[in-house]
mmCIF file of C-alpha atoms in Angstrom:
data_model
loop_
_atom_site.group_PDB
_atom_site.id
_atom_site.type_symbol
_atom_site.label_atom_id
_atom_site.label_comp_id
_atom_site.label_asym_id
_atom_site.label_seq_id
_atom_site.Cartn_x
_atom_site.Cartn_y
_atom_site.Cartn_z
ATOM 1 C CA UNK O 1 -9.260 33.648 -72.077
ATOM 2 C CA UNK O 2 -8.411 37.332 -71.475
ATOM 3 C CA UNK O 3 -7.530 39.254 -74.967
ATOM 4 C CA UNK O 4 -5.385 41.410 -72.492
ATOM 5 C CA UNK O 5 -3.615 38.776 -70.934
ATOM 6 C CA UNK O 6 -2.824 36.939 -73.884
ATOM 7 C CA UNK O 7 0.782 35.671 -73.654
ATOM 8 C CA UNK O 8 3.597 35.333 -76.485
ATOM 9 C CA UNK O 9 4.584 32.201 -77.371
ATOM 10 C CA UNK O 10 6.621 29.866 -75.097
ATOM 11 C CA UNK O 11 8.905 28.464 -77.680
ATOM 12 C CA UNK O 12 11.621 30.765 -79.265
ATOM 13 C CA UNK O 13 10.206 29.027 -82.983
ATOM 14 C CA UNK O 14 12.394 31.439 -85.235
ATOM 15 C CA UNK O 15 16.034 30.013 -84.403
ATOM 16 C CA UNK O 16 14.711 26.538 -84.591
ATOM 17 C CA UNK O 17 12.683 26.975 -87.733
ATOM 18 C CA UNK O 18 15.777 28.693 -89.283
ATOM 19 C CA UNK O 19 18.158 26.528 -88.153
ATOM 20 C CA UNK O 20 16.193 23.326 -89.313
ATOM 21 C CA UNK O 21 15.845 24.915 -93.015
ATOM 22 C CA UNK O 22 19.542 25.886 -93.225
ATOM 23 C CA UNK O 23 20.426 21.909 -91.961
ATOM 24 C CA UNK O 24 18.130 20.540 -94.323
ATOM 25 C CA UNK O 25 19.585 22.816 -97.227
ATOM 26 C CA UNK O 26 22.933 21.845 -96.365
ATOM 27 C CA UNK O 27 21.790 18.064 -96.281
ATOM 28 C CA UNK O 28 20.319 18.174 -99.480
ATOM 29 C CA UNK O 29 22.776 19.974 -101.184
ATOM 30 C CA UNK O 30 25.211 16.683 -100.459
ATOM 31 C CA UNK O 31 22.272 14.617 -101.882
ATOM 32 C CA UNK O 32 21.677 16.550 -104.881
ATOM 33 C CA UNK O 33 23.342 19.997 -105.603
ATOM 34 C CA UNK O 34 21.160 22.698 -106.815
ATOM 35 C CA UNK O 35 23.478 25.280 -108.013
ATOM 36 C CA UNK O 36 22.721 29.338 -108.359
ATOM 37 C CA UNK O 37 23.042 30.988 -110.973
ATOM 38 C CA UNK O 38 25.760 30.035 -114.311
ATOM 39 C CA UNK O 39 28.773 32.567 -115.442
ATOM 40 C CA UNK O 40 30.614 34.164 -112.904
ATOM 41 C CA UNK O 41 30.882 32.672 -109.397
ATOM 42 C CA UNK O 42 32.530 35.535 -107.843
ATOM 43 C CA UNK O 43 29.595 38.026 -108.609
ATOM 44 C CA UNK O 44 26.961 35.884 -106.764
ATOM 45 C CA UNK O 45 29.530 34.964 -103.728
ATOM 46 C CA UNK O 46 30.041 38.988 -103.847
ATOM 47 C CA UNK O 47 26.461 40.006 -103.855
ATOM 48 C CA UNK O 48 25.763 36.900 -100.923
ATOM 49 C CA UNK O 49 28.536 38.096 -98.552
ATOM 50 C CA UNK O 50 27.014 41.787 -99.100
ATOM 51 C CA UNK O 51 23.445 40.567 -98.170
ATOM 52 C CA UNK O 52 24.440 38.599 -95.240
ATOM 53 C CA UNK O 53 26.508 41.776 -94.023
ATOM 54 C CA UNK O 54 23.449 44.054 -94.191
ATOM 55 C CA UNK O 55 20.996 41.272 -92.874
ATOM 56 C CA UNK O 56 23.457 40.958 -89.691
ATOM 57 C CA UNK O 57 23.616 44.622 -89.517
ATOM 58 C CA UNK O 58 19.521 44.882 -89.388
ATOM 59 C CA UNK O 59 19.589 42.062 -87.045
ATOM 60 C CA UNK O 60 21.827 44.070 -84.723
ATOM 61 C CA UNK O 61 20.037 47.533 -85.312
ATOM 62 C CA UNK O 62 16.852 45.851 -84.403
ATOM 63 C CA UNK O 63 17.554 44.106 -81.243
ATOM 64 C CA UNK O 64 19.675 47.246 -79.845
ATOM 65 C CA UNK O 65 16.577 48.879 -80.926
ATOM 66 C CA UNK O 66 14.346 46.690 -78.855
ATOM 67 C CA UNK O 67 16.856 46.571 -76.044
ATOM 68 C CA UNK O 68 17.040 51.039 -75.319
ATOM 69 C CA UNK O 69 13.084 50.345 -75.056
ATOM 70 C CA UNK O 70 13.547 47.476 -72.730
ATOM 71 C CA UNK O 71 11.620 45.335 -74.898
ATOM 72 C CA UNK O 72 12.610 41.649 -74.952
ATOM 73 C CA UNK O 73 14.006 40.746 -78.635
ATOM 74 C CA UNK O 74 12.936 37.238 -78.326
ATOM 75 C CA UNK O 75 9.181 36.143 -78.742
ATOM 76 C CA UNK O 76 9.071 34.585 -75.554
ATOM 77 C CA UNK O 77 9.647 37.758 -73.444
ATOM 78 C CA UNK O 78 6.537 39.885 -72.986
ATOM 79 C CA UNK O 79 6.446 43.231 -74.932
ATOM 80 C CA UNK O 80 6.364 46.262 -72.958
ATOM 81 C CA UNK O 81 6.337 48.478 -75.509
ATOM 82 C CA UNK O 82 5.363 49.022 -79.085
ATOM 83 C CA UNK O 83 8.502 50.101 -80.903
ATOM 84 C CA UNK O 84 8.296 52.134 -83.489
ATOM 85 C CA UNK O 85 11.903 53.562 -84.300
ATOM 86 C CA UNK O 86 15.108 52.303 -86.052
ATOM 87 C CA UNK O 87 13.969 49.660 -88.288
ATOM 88 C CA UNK O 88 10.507 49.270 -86.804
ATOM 89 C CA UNK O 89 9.712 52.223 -88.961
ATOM 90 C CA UNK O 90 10.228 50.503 -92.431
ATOM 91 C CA UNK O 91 9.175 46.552 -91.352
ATOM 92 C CA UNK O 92 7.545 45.244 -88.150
ATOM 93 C CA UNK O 93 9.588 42.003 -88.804
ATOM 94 C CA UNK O 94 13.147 43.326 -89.288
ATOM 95 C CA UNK O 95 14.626 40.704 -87.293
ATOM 96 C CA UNK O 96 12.744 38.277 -88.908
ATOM 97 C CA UNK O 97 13.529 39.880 -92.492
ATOM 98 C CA UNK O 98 17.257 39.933 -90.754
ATOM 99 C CA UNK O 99 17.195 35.883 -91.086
ATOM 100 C CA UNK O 100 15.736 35.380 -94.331
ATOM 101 C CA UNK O 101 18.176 38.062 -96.256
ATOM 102 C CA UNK O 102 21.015 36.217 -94.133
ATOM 103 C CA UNK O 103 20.160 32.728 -95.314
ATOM 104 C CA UNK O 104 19.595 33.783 -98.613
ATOM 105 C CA UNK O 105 22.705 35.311 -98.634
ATOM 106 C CA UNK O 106 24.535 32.113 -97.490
ATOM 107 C CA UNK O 107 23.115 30.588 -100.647
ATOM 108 C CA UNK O 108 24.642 33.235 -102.380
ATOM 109 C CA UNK O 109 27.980 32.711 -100.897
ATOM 110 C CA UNK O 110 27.858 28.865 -101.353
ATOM 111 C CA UNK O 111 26.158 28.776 -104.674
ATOM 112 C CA UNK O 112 23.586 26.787 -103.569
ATOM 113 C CA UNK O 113 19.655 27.065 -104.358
ATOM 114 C CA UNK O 114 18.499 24.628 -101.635
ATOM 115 C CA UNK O 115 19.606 27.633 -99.534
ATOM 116 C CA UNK O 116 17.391 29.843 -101.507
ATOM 117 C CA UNK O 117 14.806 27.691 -101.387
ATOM 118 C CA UNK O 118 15.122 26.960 -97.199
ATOM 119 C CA UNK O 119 14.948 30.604 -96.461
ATOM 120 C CA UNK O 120 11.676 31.153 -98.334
ATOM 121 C CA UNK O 121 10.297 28.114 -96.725
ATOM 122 C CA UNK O 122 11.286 29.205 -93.275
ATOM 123 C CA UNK O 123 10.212 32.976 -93.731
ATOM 124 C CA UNK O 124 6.636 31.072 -94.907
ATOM 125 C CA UNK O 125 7.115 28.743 -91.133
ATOM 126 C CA UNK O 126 7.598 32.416 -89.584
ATOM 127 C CA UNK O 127 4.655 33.976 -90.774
ATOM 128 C CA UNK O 128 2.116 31.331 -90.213
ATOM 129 C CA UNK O 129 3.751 29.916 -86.725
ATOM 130 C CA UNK O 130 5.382 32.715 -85.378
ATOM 131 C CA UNK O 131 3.976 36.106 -86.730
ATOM 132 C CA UNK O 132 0.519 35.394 -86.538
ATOM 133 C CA UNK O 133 0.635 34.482 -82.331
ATOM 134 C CA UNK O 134 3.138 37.806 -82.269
ATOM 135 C CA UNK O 135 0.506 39.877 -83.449
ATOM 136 C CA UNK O 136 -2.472 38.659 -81.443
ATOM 137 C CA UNK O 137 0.265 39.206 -78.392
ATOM 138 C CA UNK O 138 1.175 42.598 -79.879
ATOM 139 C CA UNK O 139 -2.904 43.530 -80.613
ATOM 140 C CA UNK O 140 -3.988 42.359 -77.249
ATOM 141 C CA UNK O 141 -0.673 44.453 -75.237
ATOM 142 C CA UNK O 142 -1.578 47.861 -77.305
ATOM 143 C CA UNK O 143 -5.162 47.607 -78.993
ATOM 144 C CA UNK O 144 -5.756 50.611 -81.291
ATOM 145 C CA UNK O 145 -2.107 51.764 -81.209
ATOM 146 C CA UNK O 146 -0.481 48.872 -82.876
ATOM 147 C CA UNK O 147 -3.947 48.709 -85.304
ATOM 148 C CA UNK O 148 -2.293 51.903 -86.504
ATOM 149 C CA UNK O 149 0.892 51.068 -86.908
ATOM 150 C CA UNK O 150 0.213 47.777 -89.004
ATOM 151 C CA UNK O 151 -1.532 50.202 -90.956
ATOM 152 C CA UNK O 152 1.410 52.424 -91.649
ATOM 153 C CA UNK O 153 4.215 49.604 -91.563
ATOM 154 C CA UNK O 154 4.288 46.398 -93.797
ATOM 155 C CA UNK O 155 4.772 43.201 -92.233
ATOM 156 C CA UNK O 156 8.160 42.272 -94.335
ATOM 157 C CA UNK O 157 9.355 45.024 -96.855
#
């Protein structure tokens, strides 16, 4: 095959791989509770709704980041450009990073650790399932360009 015609993935994996860990959380959680945390309730349910807020608001900032460069924001879409602005100067996974702070805080909010637990699993799916292909796409597409900006720009945080 082609390095330059190299195609993304044909499966949007990130919903489904997020969406499965949250269900399972949620399922286990009725089997056997894992709670977060011990004292105060309403400082974890505080600091969760504040983390989900500001992973929504990266989500958004991302994908109307992707979207002025005509860039699809799902995985399936072909990149046509290498984005580098908004919050592709700080992460090259901010949407990604978007759905792990939001599911984490959900645990928060809930008080409960399966949650916690879930969104590390699924951010560990994302790199391995998802990531990895996006890269090769991303290497293939833009060759030394995006080599230099995976130099310059972690993967998560």
């Amino acid at each position: 095959m082609n390095a330059y015609r190299l195609k993304p993935l044909r499966y949007p994996w990130p919903p489904v791989l997020y969406g499965t860990a949250l269900l399972l959380a949620l399922v286990a959680a009725q089997f056997s509770p894992l709670p977060v945390g011990s004292g105060h309730p309403w400082m974890f349910r505080m600091g969760g709704l504040l983390l989900f807020i500001a992973a929504a608001l990266l989500d958004i900032w991302a994908m109307k980041t992707l979207f002025e460069h005509q860039t699809p924001f799902t995985n399936t879409g072909c990149a046509r450009h290498l984005v580098k602005t908004g919050p592709y100067r700080l992460t090259r996974n901010p949407i990604y990073l978007g759905y792990t702070l939001a599911t984490i805080g959900l645990g928060l909010m809930m008080g409960n650790g399966w949650l916690l637990l879930a969104a590390l699993m699924a951010a560990i799916g994302i790199r391995f399932a998802v990531i990895r292909c996006e890269e090769q796409h991303l290497l293939a597409r833009f060759g030394i360009d995006y080599e230099y900006y995976c130099r310059r720009t972690r993967r998560w945080i």
